[in-house]
XYZ file of N, CA and C in Angstrom:
522
model
N 40.540 -58.451 19.319
C 39.818 -57.167 19.318
C 40.716 -56.086 19.908
N 40.563 -54.891 19.475
C 41.371 -53.765 19.919
C 40.935 -53.336 21.315
N 41.872 -53.350 22.295
C 41.534 -53.004 23.676
C 41.478 -51.507 23.924
N 41.871 -50.689 22.949
C 41.904 -49.242 23.127
C 40.618 -48.558 22.685
N 39.571 -49.313 22.431
C 38.388 -48.698 21.842
C 37.657 -47.744 22.771
N 37.901 -47.800 24.083
C 37.251 -46.867 25.005
C 37.919 -45.508 25.013
N 39.023 -45.370 24.283
C 39.692 -44.083 24.168
C 39.015 -43.326 23.036
N 38.328 -42.244 23.382
C 37.677 -41.460 22.345
C 37.902 -39.987 22.598
N 37.955 -39.253 21.528
C 38.134 -37.808 21.587
C 36.957 -37.195 20.856
N 36.208 -36.337 21.556
C 35.021 -35.746 20.951
C 35.217 -34.258 20.735
N 34.784 -33.789 19.555
C 34.819 -32.370 19.229
C 33.400 -31.942 18.886
N 33.009 -30.770 19.351
C 31.673 -30.245 19.035
C 31.815 -28.872 18.416
N 30.785 -28.500 17.619
C 30.815 -27.163 17.032
C 30.146 -26.177 17.981
N 30.004 -24.973 17.570
C 29.446 -23.891 18.366
C 28.005 -24.170 18.766
N 27.588 -23.661 19.900
C 26.208 -23.790 20.366
C 25.254 -22.887 19.591
N 25.783 -21.965 18.787
C 24.933 -21.030 18.046
C 24.179 -21.750 16.925
N 24.791 -22.768 16.346
C 24.175 -23.466 15.216
C 22.853 -24.119 15.596
N 21.896 -24.072 14.673
C 20.620 -24.741 14.902
C 20.745 -26.246 14.716
N 21.758 -26.678 13.987
C 21.976 -28.109 13.752
C 23.354 -28.484 14.291
N 23.435 -28.777 15.600
C 24.739 -29.080 16.210
C 25.400 -30.314 15.599
N 26.708 -30.254 15.504
C 27.511 -31.349 14.967
C 28.503 -31.802 16.030
N 28.922 -33.047 15.912
C 29.995 -33.541 16.760
C 30.823 -34.541 15.977
N 32.031 -34.746 16.445
C 32.937 -35.708 15.827
C 33.638 -36.457 16.940
N 33.705 -37.778 16.814
C 34.360 -38.601 17.827
C 35.427 -39.439 17.127
N 36.668 -39.289 17.572
C 37.769 -40.082 17.037
C 37.953 -41.308 17.923
N 38.032 -42.484 17.311
C 38.137 -43.741 18.055
C 39.336 -44.546 17.593
N 39.914 -45.262 18.525
C 40.998 -46.197 18.210
C 40.379 -47.579 18.024
N 39.551 -47.710 16.971
C 38.883 -48.968 16.679
C 38.671 -49.074 15.177
N 38.818 -50.256 14.657
C 38.605 -50.537 13.257
C 37.171 -50.168 12.874
N 36.981 -49.509 11.734
C 35.648 -49.038 11.336
C 34.679 -50.188 11.086
N 35.166 -51.314 10.545
C 34.274 -52.451 10.273
C 33.711 -53.033 11.559
N 34.551 -53.187 12.585
C 34.047 -53.741 13.851
C 33.106 -52.752 14.536
N 33.394 -51.459 14.417
C 32.501 -50.452 14.993
C 31.150 -50.459 14.278
N 31.170 -50.518 12.951
C 29.920 -50.591 12.185
C 29.106 -51.815 12.586
N 29.778 -52.940 12.739
C 29.083 -54.175 13.114
C 28.463 -54.055 14.505
N 29.195 -53.479 15.449
C 28.691 -53.322 16.815
C 27.472 -52.411 16.861
N 27.525 -51.299 16.122
C 26.396 -50.368 16.085
C 25.185 -51.043 15.446
N 25.400 -51.711 14.325
C 24.302 -52.396 13.625
C 23.698 -53.485 14.499
N 24.532 -54.259 15.184
C 24.024 -55.316 16.070
C 23.156 -54.737 17.174
N 23.610 -53.606 17.768
C 22.806 -53.002 18.835
C 21.456 -52.514 18.294
N 21.479 -51.831 17.168
C 20.245 -51.280 16.619
C 19.248 -52.364 16.218
N 19.739 -53.540 15.849
C 18.856 -54.653 15.486
C 18.396 -55.459 16.694
N 19.002 -55.218 17.851
C 18.687 -56.014 19.034
C 17.349 -55.599 19.645
N 16.820 -56.472 20.487
C 15.562 -56.200 21.208
C 15.739 -55.048 22.199
N 16.955 -54.845 22.638
C 17.270 -53.810 23.623
C 17.026 -52.391 23.075
N 17.160 -52.226 21.766
C 17.041 -50.908 21.127
C 15.568 -50.537 20.947
N 15.171 -49.383 21.491
C 13.788 -48.905 21.380
C 13.672 -47.734 20.410
N 14.772 -47.358 19.800
C 14.806 -46.187 18.929
C 14.464 -46.560 17.495
N 13.701 -45.673 16.828
C 13.455 -45.843 15.401
C 14.763 -45.525 14.686
N 15.103 -46.306 13.684
C 16.368 -46.072 13.003
C 16.313 -46.574 11.567
N 17.202 -46.000 10.770
C 17.443 -46.438 9.406
C 18.953 -46.503 9.215
N 19.375 -47.488 8.450
C 20.807 -47.650 8.188
C 20.997 -47.684 6.681
N 21.890 -46.837 6.192
C 22.247 -46.824 4.777
C 23.770 -46.830 4.704
N 24.323 -47.971 4.307
C 25.777 -48.177 4.264
C 26.373 -47.872 5.638
N 27.201 -46.835 5.728
C 27.803 -46.487 7.019
C 27.139 -45.255 7.643
N 25.921 -44.935 7.191
C 25.149 -43.813 7.727
C 24.008 -44.348 8.588
N 23.807 -43.734 9.750
C 22.756 -44.152 10.670
C 21.860 -42.951 10.964
N 20.557 -43.173 10.910
C 19.569 -42.142 11.230
C 18.755 -42.665 12.397
N 18.814 -41.982 13.531
C 18.131 -42.457 14.730
C 17.135 -41.399 15.189
N 15.892 -41.836 15.420
C 14.813 -40.970 15.898
C 14.407 -41.379 17.306
N 13.829 -40.423 18.008
C 13.263 -40.677 19.333
C 12.076 -41.644 19.175
N 11.867 -42.551 20.145
C 10.712 -43.458 20.046
C 9.395 -42.682 19.910
N 8.452 -43.264 19.193
C 7.171 -42.614 18.882
C 6.438 -42.118 20.130
N 6.479 -42.892 21.219
C 5.732 -42.506 22.432
C 6.340 -41.301 23.146
N 7.603 -40.942 22.847
C 8.246 -39.768 23.458
C 8.465 -38.642 22.455
N 8.076 -38.879 21.210
C 8.344 -37.924 20.140
C 7.331 -36.788 20.141
N 7.797 -35.594 19.791
C 6.932 -34.428 19.616
C 7.422 -33.654 18.390
N 6.747 -32.570 18.062
C 7.062 -31.799 16.859
C 8.534 -31.411 16.784
N 9.117 -31.038 17.919
C 10.491 -30.547 17.938
C 11.515 -31.644 18.225
N 11.107 -32.904 18.272
C 12.058 -33.985 18.550
C 13.159 -34.014 17.488
N 14.395 -34.175 17.930
C 15.512 -34.176 16.978
C 15.688 -35.538 16.316
N 16.474 -35.526 15.283
C 16.925 -36.746 14.627
C 18.446 -36.692 14.635
N 19.056 -37.828 14.898
C 20.514 -37.897 14.865
C 20.930 -38.639 13.604
N 21.786 -38.006 12.826
C 22.390 -38.657 11.665
C 23.879 -38.721 11.952
N 24.420 -39.925 11.932
C 25.869 -40.029 12.078
C 26.415 -41.041 11.093
N 27.687 -40.879 10.822
C 28.359 -41.775 9.878
C 29.659 -42.233 10.498
N 30.011 -43.468 10.206
C 31.281 -44.023 10.650
C 32.258 -43.892 9.489
N 33.368 -43.213 9.759
C 34.362 -42.938 8.726
C 35.655 -43.670 9.078
N 36.204 -44.389 8.106
C 37.477 -45.079 8.304
C 38.607 -44.063 8.210
N 39.423 -43.984 9.256
C 40.580 -43.089 9.254
C 41.799 -43.858 8.754
N 42.075 -44.994 9.368
C 43.104 -45.919 8.901
C 42.703 -47.312 9.352
N 43.615 -48.263 9.270
C 43.276 -49.654 9.572
C 42.865 -49.864 11.027
N 43.363 -49.024 11.929
C 43.123 -49.232 13.353
C 42.284 -48.143 14.012
N 41.874 -47.159 13.257
C 41.086 -46.082 13.871
C 39.966 -45.642 12.935
N 38.981 -45.016 13.548
C 37.821 -44.536 12.804
C 37.283 -43.292 13.495
N 36.307 -42.688 12.863
C 35.680 -41.490 13.430
C 34.175 -41.598 13.221
N 33.454 -41.017 14.156
C 32.005 -40.890 14.017
C 31.735 -39.411 13.845
N 31.048 -39.067 12.782
C 30.672 -37.674 12.527
C 29.160 -37.594 12.614
N 28.677 -36.826 13.588
C 27.246 -36.760 13.851
C 26.674 -35.381 13.632
N 25.388 -35.376 13.324
C 24.648 -34.138 13.081
C 23.257 -34.276 13.669
N 22.893 -33.359 14.563
C 21.534 -33.316 15.093
C 20.737 -32.336 14.265
N 19.528 -32.678 13.989
C 18.667 -31.773 13.243
C 17.215 -32.121 13.500
N 16.342 -31.285 13.016
C 14.924 -31.604 13.154
C 14.560 -32.770 12.239
N 13.407 -33.351 12.489
C 12.917 -34.394 11.601
C 12.805 -33.814 10.194
N 12.957 -34.626 9.168
C 12.928 -34.108 7.792
C 11.661 -33.308 7.463
N 10.509 -33.700 8.018
C 9.265 -32.976 7.736
C 9.325 -31.556 8.300
N 9.867 -31.418 9.504
C 9.975 -30.088 10.134
C 10.979 -29.248 9.360
N 12.114 -29.850 8.987
C 13.148 -29.139 8.234
C 12.592 -28.653 6.898
N 11.837 -29.506 6.219
C 11.243 -29.142 4.933
C 10.254 -27.995 5.095
N 9.426 -28.051 6.130
C 8.475 -26.968 6.406
C 9.211 -25.646 6.619
N 10.250 -25.667 7.444
C 10.994 -24.435 7.713
C 11.666 -23.903 6.445
N 12.243 -24.790 5.648
C 12.892 -24.346 4.415
C 11.862 -23.781 3.431
N 10.683 -24.382 3.356
C 9.628 -23.875 2.481
C 9.199 -22.476 2.925
N 9.001 -22.290 4.226
C 8.593 -20.969 4.734
C 9.696 -19.944 4.459
N 10.960 -20.319 4.653
C 12.069 -19.404 4.346
C 12.067 -19.040 2.861
N 11.833 -20.015 1.997
C 11.784 -19.762 0.559
C 10.648 -18.795 0.221
N 9.472 -18.997 0.812
C 8.326 -18.112 0.558
C 8.638 -16.701 1.033
N 9.211 -16.568 2.216
C 9.539 -15.236 2.748
C 10.578 -14.558 1.857
N 11.597 -15.308 1.424
C 12.637 -14.726 0.552
C 12.043 -14.284 -0.786
N 11.171 -15.104 -1.354
C 10.536 -14.757 -2.630
C 9.663 -13.520 -2.472
N 8.907 -13.465 -1.371
C 8.067 -12.285 -1.122
C 8.929 -11.034 -0.942
N 10.064 -11.178 -0.248
C 10.962 -10.041 -0.042
C 11.442 -9.496 -1.385
N 11.855 -10.385 -2.277
C 12.295 -9.948 -3.609
C 11.139 -9.307 -4.380
N 9.961 -9.912 -4.294
C 8.789 -9.370 -4.984
C 8.429 -7.978 -4.488
N 8.447 -7.804 -3.166
C 8.130 -6.484 -2.633
C 9.245 -5.475 -2.902
N 10.479 -5.957 -3.032
C 11.564 -5.059 -3.444
C 11.319 -4.530 -4.846
N 10.905 -5.408 -5.755
C 10.586 -4.987 -7.118
C 9.375 -4.056 -7.102
N 8.352 -4.414 -6.309
C 7.150 -3.578 -6.230
C 7.492 -2.169 -5.716
N 8.385 -2.110 -4.741
C 8.792 -0.803 -4.205
C 9.454 0.030 -5.299
N 10.355 -0.584 -6.056
C 11.034 0.138 -7.121
C 10.036 0.622 -8.184
N 9.133 -0.255 -8.589
C 8.156 0.108 -9.624
C 7.259 1.247 -9.129
N 6.776 1.122 -7.907
C 5.912 2.196 -7.381
C 6.680 3.501 -7.229
N 7.935 3.424 -6.855
C 8.756 4.624 -6.741
C 8.896 5.294 -8.111
N 9.183 4.488 -9.143
C 9.345 5.033 -10.496
C 8.039 5.604 -11.047
N 6.903 5.053 -10.589
C 5.595 5.534 -11.054
C 5.012 6.610 -10.132
N 5.768 7.030 -9.164
C 5.324 8.029 -8.178
C 4.022 7.621 -7.491
N 3.919 6.328 -7.122
C 2.754 5.839 -6.383
C 3.133 5.654 -4.918
N 2.143 5.328 -4.104
C 2.349 5.149 -2.664
C 3.322 3.999 -2.379
N 4.263 4.271 -1.491
C 5.277 3.272 -1.125
C 5.021 2.657 0.255
N 3.938 3.037 0.891
C 3.702 2.615 2.278
C 3.623 1.094 2.403
N 2.777 0.450 1.601
C 2.596 -0.999 1.731
C 3.860 -1.787 1.398
N 4.514 -1.551 0.247
C 5.711 -2.366 -0.036
C 6.846 -2.135 0.960
N 7.013 -0.915 1.433
C 8.071 -0.659 2.421
C 7.714 -1.307 3.754
N 6.430 -1.283 4.123
C 6.003 -1.969 5.346
C 6.315 -3.464 5.248
N 6.092 -4.031 4.062
C 6.392 -5.454 3.871
C 7.900 -5.708 3.894
N 8.690 -4.790 3.336
C 10.140 -4.952 3.349
C 10.709 -4.860 4.768
N 9.985 -4.218 5.663
C 10.380 -4.178 7.077
C 9.859 -5.419 7.807
N 8.642 -5.848 7.469
C 7.999 -6.973 8.156
C 8.670 -8.308 7.826
N 9.028 -8.524 6.588
C 9.585 -9.823 6.185
C 10.904 -10.163 6.892
N 11.852 -9.245 7.050
C 13.041 -9.585 7.849
C 12.685 -9.894 9.310
N 11.646 -9.244 9.820
C 11.201 -9.571 11.184
C 10.669 -11.003 11.243
N 10.008 -11.430 10.175
C 9.538 -12.812 10.108
C 10.731 -13.764 10.054
N 11.799 -13.406 9.320
C 13.011 -14.229 9.301
C 13.597 -14.361 10.706
N 13.640 -13.252 11.420
C 14.162 -13.284 12.792
C 13.271 -14.168 13.662
N 11.962 -14.056 13.495
C 11.024 -14.903 14.234
C 11.266 -16.382 13.922
N 11.477 -16.707 12.650
C 11.754 -18.092 12.266
C 13.038 -18.599 12.922
N 14.051 -17.737 12.995
C 15.300 -18.131 13.654
C 15.043 -18.471 15.117
N 14.289 -17.606 15.798
C 14.032 -17.849 17.215
C 13.106 -19.042 17.429
N 12.176 -19.279 16.509
C 11.351 -20.488 16.605
C 12.231 -21.736 16.478
N 13.178 -21.698 15.563
C 14.117 -22.807 15.420
C 14.958 -22.992 16.665
N 15.386 -21.883 17.266
C 16.175 -21.949 18.501
C 15.337 -22.498 19.646
N 14.082 -22.078 19.731
C 13.179 -22.612 20.764
C 12.988 -24.110 20.551
N 12.819 -24.511 19.288
C 12.673 -25.926 18.976
C 13.901 -26.721 19.375
N 15.086 -26.163 19.098
C 16.326 -26.835 19.483
C 16.404 -26.957 21.001
N 16.050 -25.884 21.716
C 16.080 -25.928 23.180
C 15.057 -26.923 23.722
N 13.893 -27.017 23.063
C 12.863 -27.962 23.489
C 13.348 -29.398 23.312
N 14.117 -29.647 22.277
C 14.613 -30.992 22.010
C 15.983 -31.279 22.598
N 16.523 -30.351 23.398
C 17.890 -30.501 23.914
C 18.067 -31.766 24.755
N 17.094 -32.078 25.618
C 17.218 -33.287 26.436
C 17.201 -34.539 25.565
N 16.394 -34.511 24.507
C 16.356 -35.657 23.605
C 17.642 -35.745 22.776
N 18.248 -34.589 22.456
C 19.549 -34.605 21.778
C 20.588 -35.269 22.671
N 20.559 -34.907 23.952
C 21.494 -35.516 24.909
C 21.236 -37.013 25.004
N 19.967 -37.402 24.995
C 19.611 -38.824 25.053
C 20.187 -39.577 23.849
N 20.042 -39.014 22.658
C 20.574 -39.656 21.451
C 22.103 -39.695 21.477
N 22.709 -38.610 21.951
C 24.164 -38.554 22.054
C 24.662 -39.606 23.044
N 23.979 -39.712 24.203
C 24.357 -40.716 25.203
C 24.187 -42.128 24.656
N 23.189 -42.330 23.796
C 22.991 -43.627 23.161
C 24.227 -43.996 22.342
N 24.707 -43.056 21.518
C 25.884 -43.327 20.696
C 27.101 -43.599 21.575
N 27.299 -42.810 22.605
C 28.432 -43.013 23.515
C 28.308 -44.378 24.194
N 27.078 -44.747 24.602
C 26.860 -46.052 25.222
C 27.188 -47.196 24.280
N 26.810 -47.081 23.032
C 27.119 -48.121 22.051
C 28.633 -48.226 21.856
N 29.298 -47.080 21.782
C 30.747 -47.061 21.588
C 31.453 -47.737 22.764
N 30.990 -47.467 23.976
C 31.661 -47.976 25.164
C 31.310 -49.424 25.489
N 30.387 -50.038 24.773
C 30.054 -51.450 25.011
C 31.160 -52.349 24.540
């Protein structure tokens, strides 16, 4: 077994992103790392909900600690060469929350375009522009509100993100 596996280099992206990413470079064969991660996740010791698809792992917070804003960790083990590998991770909301937010963004964007057309038509017909212009001002405010709701959600789940991150680091260091 490779004795250098505790040597890891981690890179993280900006804190501004709603879906933080990280990358960990390891001096360990990807097959042995995949086996170690899979063995831990299948063990009695693991209390986390998880799914494994090839070299992709999806880990959720246990049901008894989970809330609406609980994050999900998706990471993949990537083979760099025969003796090294990398873990590329992404924190995000649960798929149901992500889908809800994307649906609301789609509705707001569609309404914005619709009210833009309505404003133009009413302008050309010399009708009142108060309502469509009010909506064209309100909808970007709703987008800003959605951004801050997402940021609040990320901040609410920050401790659980750290917990999931520490889980991966703990598995790597075993």
